[in-house]
Coordinates of C-alpha atoms in Angstrom, one line a residue:
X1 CA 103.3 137.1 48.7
X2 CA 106.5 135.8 50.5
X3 CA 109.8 135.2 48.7
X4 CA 111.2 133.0 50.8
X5 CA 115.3 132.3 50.5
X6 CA 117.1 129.3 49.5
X7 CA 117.4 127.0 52.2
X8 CA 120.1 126.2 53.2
X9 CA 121.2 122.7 55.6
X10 CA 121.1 123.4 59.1
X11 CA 125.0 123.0 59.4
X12 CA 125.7 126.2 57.3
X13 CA 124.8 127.7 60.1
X14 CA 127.0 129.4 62.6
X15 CA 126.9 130.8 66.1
X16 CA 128.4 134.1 66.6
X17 CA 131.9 132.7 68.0
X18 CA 132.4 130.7 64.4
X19 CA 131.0 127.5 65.8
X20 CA 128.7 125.2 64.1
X21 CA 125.1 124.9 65.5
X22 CA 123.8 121.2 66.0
X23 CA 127.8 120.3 66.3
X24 CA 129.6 118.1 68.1
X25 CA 132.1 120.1 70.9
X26 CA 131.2 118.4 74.6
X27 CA 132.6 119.4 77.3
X28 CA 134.8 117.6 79.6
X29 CA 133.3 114.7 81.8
X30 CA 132.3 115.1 85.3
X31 CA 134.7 113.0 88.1
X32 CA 132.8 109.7 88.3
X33 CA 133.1 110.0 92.3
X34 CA 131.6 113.2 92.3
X35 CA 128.5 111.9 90.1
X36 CA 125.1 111.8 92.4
X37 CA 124.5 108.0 91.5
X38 CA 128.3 107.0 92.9
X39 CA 127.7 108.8 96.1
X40 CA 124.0 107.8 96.7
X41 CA 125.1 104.3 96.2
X42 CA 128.2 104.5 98.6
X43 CA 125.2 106.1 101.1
X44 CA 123.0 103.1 100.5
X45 CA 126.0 100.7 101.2
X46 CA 127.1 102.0 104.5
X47 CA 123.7 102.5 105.8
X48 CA 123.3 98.7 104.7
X49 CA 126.8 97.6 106.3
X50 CA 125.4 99.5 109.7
X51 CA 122.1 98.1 109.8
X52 CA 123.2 94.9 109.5
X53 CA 126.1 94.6 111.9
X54 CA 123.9 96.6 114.5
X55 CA 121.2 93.8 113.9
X56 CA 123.1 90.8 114.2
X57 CA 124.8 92.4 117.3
X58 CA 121.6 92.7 118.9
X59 CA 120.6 89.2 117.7
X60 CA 123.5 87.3 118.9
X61 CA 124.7 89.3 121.7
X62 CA 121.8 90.7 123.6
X63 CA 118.5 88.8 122.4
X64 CA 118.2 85.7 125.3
X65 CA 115.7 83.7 122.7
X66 CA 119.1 83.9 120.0
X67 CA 122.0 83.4 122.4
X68 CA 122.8 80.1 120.6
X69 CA 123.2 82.0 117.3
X70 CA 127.1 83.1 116.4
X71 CA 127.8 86.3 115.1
X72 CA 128.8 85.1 111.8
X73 CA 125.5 83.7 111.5
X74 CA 123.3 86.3 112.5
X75 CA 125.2 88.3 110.1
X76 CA 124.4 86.0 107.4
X77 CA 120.5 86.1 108.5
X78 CA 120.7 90.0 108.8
X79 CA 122.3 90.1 105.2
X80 CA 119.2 88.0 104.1
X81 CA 116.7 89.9 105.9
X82 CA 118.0 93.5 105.2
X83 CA 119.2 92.3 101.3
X84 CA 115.8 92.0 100.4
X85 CA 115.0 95.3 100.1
X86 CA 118.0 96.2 97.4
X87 CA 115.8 94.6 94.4
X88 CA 112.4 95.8 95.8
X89 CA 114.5 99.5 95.8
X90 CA 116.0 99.3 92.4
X91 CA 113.0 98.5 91.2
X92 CA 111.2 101.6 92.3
X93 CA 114.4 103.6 91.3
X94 CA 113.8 101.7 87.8
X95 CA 109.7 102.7 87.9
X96 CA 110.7 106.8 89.2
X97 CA 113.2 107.2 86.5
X98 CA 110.5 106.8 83.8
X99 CA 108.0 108.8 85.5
X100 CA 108.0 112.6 83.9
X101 CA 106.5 114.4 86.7
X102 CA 105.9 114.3 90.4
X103 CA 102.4 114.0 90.5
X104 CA 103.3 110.5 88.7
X105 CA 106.0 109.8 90.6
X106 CA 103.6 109.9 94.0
X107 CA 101.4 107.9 92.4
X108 CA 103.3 105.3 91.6
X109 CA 104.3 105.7 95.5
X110 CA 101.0 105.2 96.4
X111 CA 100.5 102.0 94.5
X112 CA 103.8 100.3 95.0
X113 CA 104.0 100.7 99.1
X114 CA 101.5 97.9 99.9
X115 CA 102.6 95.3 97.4
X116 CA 106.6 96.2 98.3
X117 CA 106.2 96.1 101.9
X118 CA 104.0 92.9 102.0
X119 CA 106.2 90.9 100.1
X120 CA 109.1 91.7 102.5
X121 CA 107.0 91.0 105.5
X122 CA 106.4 88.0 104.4
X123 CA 110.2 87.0 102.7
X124 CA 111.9 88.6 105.9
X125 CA 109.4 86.5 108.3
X126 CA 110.6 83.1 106.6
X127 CA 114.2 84.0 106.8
X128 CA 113.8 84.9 111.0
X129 CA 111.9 80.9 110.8
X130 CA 114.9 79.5 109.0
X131 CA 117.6 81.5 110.2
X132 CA 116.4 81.7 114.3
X133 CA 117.3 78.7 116.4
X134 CA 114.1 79.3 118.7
X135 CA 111.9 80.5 116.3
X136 CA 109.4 77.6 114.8
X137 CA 106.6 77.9 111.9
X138 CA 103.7 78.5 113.8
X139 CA 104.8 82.1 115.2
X140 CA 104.8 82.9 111.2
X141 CA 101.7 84.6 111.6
X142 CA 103.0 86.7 114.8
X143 CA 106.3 86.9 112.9
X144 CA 104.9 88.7 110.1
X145 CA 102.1 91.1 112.8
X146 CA 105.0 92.1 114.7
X147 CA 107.5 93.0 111.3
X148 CA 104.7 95.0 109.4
X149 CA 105.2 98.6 111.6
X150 CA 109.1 98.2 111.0
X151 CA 108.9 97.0 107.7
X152 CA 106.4 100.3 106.7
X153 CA 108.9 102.4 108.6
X154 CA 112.2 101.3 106.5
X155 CA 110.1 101.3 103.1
X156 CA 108.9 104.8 103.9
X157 CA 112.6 105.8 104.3
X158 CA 113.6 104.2 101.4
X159 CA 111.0 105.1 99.2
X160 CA 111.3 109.2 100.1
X161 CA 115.2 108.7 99.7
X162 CA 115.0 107.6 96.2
X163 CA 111.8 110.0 95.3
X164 CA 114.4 113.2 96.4
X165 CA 117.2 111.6 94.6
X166 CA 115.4 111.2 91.2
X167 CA 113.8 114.9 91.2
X168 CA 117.0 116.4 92.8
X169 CA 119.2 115.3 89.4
X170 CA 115.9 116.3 87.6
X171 CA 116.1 119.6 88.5
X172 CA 120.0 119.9 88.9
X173 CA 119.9 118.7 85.2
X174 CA 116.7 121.5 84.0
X175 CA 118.9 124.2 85.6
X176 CA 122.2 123.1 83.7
X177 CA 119.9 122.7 80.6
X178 CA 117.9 125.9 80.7
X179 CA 121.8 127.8 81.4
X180 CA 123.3 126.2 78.3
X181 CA 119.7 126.4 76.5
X182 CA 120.2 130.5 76.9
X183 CA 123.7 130.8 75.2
X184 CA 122.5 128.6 72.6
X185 CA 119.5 131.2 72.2
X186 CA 121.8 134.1 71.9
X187 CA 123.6 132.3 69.6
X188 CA 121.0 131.4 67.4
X189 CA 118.9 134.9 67.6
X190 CA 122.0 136.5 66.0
X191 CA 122.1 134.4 63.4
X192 CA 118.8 134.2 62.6
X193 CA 118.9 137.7 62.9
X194 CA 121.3 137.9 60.1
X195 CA 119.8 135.2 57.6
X196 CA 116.3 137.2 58.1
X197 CA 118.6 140.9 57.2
X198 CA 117.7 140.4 53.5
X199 CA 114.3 139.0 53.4
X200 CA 111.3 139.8 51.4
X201 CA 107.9 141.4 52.9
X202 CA 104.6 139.9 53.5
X203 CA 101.3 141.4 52.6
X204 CA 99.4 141.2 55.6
X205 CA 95.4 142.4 56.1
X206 CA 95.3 144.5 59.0
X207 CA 91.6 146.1 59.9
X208 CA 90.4 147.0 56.0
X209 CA 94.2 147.6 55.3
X210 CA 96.9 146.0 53.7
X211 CA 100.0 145.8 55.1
X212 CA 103.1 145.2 53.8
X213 CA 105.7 143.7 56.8
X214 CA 109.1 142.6 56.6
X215 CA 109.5 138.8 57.7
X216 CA 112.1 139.8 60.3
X217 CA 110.2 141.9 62.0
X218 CA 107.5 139.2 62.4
X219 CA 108.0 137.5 65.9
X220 CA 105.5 134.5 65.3
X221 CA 102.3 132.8 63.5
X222 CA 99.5 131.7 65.4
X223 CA 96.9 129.5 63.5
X224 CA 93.2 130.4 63.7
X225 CA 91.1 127.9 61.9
X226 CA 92.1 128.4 58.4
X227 CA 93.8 131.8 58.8
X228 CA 97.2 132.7 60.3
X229 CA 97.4 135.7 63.1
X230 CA 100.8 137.4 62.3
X231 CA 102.3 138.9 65.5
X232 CA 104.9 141.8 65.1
X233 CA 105.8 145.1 66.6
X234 CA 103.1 144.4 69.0
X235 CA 100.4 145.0 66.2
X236 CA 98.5 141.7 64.6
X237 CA 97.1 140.7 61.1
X238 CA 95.4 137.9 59.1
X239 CA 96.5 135.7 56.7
X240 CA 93.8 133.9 54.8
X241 CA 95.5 130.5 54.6
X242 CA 96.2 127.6 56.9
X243 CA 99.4 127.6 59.3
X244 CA 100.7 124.5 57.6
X245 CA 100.5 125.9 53.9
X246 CA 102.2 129.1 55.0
X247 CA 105.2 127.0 57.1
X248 CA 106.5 125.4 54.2
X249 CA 106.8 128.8 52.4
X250 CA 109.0 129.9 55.3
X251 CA 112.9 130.0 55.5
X252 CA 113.3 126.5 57.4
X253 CA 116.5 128.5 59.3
X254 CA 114.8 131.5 60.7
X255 CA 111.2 130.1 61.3
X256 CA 109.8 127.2 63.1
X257 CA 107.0 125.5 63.8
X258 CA 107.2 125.2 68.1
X259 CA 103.5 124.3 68.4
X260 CA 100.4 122.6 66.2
X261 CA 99.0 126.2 66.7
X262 CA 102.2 128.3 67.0
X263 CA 105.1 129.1 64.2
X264 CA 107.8 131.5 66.1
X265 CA 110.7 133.8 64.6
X266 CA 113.8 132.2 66.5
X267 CA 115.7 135.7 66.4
X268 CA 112.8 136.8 68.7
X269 CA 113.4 134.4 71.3
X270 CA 114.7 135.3 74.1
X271 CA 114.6 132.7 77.3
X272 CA 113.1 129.7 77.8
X273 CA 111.9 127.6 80.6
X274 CA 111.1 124.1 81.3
X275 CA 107.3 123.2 82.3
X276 CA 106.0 120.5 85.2
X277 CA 104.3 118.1 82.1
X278 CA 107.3 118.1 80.1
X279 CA 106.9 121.5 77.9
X280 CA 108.7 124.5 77.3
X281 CA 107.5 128.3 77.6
X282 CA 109.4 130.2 75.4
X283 CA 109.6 134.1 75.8
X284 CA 109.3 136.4 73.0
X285 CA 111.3 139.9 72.2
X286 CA 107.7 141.8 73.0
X287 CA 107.3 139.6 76.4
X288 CA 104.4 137.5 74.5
X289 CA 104.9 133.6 76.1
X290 CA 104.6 131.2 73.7
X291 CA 104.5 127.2 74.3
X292 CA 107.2 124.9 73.0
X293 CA 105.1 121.4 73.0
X294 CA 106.7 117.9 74.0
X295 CA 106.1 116.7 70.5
X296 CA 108.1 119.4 68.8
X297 CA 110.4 120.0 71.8
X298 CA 113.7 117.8 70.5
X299 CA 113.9 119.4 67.2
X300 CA 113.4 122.6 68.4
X301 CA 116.5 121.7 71.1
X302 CA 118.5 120.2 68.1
X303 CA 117.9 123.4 65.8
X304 CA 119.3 125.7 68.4
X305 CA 122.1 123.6 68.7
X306 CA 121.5 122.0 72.6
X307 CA 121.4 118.2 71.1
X308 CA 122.5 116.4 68.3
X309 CA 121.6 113.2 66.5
X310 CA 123.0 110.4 65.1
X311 CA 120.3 109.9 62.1
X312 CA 120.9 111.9 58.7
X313 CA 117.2 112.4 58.3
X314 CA 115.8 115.5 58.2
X315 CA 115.1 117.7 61.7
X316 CA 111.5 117.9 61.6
X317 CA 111.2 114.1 61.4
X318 CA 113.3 113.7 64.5
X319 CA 111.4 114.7 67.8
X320 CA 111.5 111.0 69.1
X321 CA 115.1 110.1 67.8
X322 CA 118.0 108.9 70.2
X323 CA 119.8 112.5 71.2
X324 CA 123.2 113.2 73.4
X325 CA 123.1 116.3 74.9
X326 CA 125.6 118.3 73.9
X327 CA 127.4 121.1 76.3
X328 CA 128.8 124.4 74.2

C-alpha cells in the first residue's frame, strides 16, 4: 500500500535559491538589432537594393535592344521583376516555420520549387513585355525559355537561405532551452528530493518475494499491460495494477507521468535532451533513458518550471495551452 502525501499546488514549491517554480522572473530582452530576423532581413534588403541597381544598369546602359529605356525606368521594371519574389519568399518562410523537422521542411522544398518558380517565370516574363520598349508579345514564349535557368538559380538561393535560417534559430533556440532546461532540473531534483524525504514504502513483488521500497528511492513506473514494472536501485518489481490507477495514488509534486507507458521520479532526473520528431529523452540517476513524449512534453516543461501559462486550470490538462518561455 502507498500513503501518499497531501498534495500540495505546484506554486508551494521552491527551487533551492528560494525561487518559485513555474514563476514569472524573465530575463532581460535581447537588442532588437542583434535579433537573427532584423539582420536577415537587413541581408535580404541589400542583396535586393544590389540586384536591382546592377540590373537596371545593365538594362539601360549596356543592353543595345533597351538603350531607349532611362535609368529610372529600368529601375522601376527591375523593382517589379526582382519584387516578386519577396511574397513567393515569405511565404515559404511562413510554410518552414510550421514545419517541426527537416525531413518536412525538404519536403515541402521539394513540392513548393516548381509551382514558385513557374509562377515567377511567367509574372517576371510579362513585366520584361510591358516594361521593355523592344520587347513585343510574341517573344513571351522565348521570354519565359530563356528566364526559367535564372529563375531556378535565384529560387534555389533563396530557398536554402531561408531553410538554414529557420533551423539555425531552431537549434540556437534547443541549445538555450536544453542550458536553462538543466538548472531548472537541479532545481527541481532537490526539491523533489526533499518532498519525497518523508514518504511511505511500497510493497513491491520481486521474484516470489515481497518487497517493501521507499517511494524515493523509486526512479520510475513502466506500464506492462495491466501491471506496473517498478524501477529502483537498478533492481525491478511488479505491481499488479494498471499505470493509470497507481498515478493518481502518487504525490502529483514528486511523480509524473512523462509517457502513456512511462511514470518517472523527477528527483532522478538528471539531463535531458531534445529529439528530431519533437520528443525529449530524459536521463535517469541509474543512466536508464527514458522518453518524454510530445503530448506530455509542455506540462512536463511547466512543472520544472521552464514555461508558464496564463490558464488557472490544472497542469496535466495544459500540454496544448498558449506558453511564454520563461528564462531563470
Amino acid at each position: 500500500m502507498i500513503e501518499p502525501m497531501p498534495p500540495s499546488p505546484l506554486g508551494e514549491i521552491v527551487g533551492r535559491d528560494g525561487s518559485q517554480l513555474g514563476g514569472t522572473a524573465v530575463a532581460p530582452p535581447r537588442r532588437w538589432w542583434k535579433s537573427d530576423s532584423v539582420l536577415a532581413a537587413g541581408l535580404a534588403a541589400y542583396a535586393y537594393s544590389v540586384t536591382v541597381l546592377c540590373a537596371a544598369a545593365y538594362h539601360s546602359a549596356w543592353n543595345p535592344n533597351d538603350a531607349k529605356i532611362s535609368f529610372g525606368g529600368a529601375v522601376i521594371w527591375q523593382g517589379v521583376v526582382y519584387g516578386l519574389w519577396v511574397p513567393l519568399g515569405m511565404g515559404l518562410l511562413n510554410a518552414l516555420e510550421r514545419c517541426r523537422t527537416i525531413r518536412r521542411g525538404l519536403l515541402l522544398l521539394g513540392l513548393t520549387t516548381a509551382p514558385s518558380v513557374a509562377l515567377h517565370t511567367v509574372l517576371a516574363s510579362w513585366a520584361d513585355v510591358a516594361f521593355s520598349p523592344t520587347l513585343e508579345w510574341r517573344n513571351f514564349p522565348a521570354l519565359v525559355g530563356a528566364r526559367l535557368p535564372i529563375d531556378i538559380a535565384i529560387w534555389t538561393m533563396i530557398a536554402a537561405s531561408l531553410f538554414a535560417l529557420i533551423w539555425r534559430k531552431r537549434a540556437a533556440a534547443e541549445t538555450d532551452q536544453v542550458r536553462r532546461l538543466k538548472v531548472a532540473l537541479a532545481d527541481t531534483r532537490q526539491t523533489a528530493g526533499d518532498l519525497s524525504s518523508g514518504s511511505s514504502r511500497i510493497s513491491v513483488s520481486a521474484g516470489r518475494r515481497k518487497v517493501l521500497v521507499d517511494l524515493k528511492e523509486i526512479e520510475r513506473f513502466g506500464s506492462a499491460a495491466n501491471y506496473v514494472v517498478v524501477h529502483w536501485q537498478d533492481r525491478e518489481g511488479l505491481l499488479r495494477e494498471p499505470l493509470k490507477q497507481l498515478e493518481q495514488r502518487l504525490d502529483s509534486r514528486v511523480f509524473m507521468r512523462v509517457h502513456r507507458s512511462s511514470v518517472v521520479n523527477l528527483a532522478h532526473v538528471v539531463d535531458a535532451a531534445p529529439l528530431a520528431d519533437g520528443s525529449w529523452r530524459l536521463c535517469m540517476t541509474s543512466g536508464a533513458e527514458v522518453i518524454l513524449s510530445r503530448s506530455y512534453r509542455e506540462p512536463f516543461l511547466q512543472r520544472v518550471g521552464m514555461r508558464r501559462c496564463d490558464s488557472s486550470t490544472d497542469i496535466a490538462s495544459n500540454a496544448r495551452t498558449d506558453c511564454r518561455l520563461k528564462r531563470p
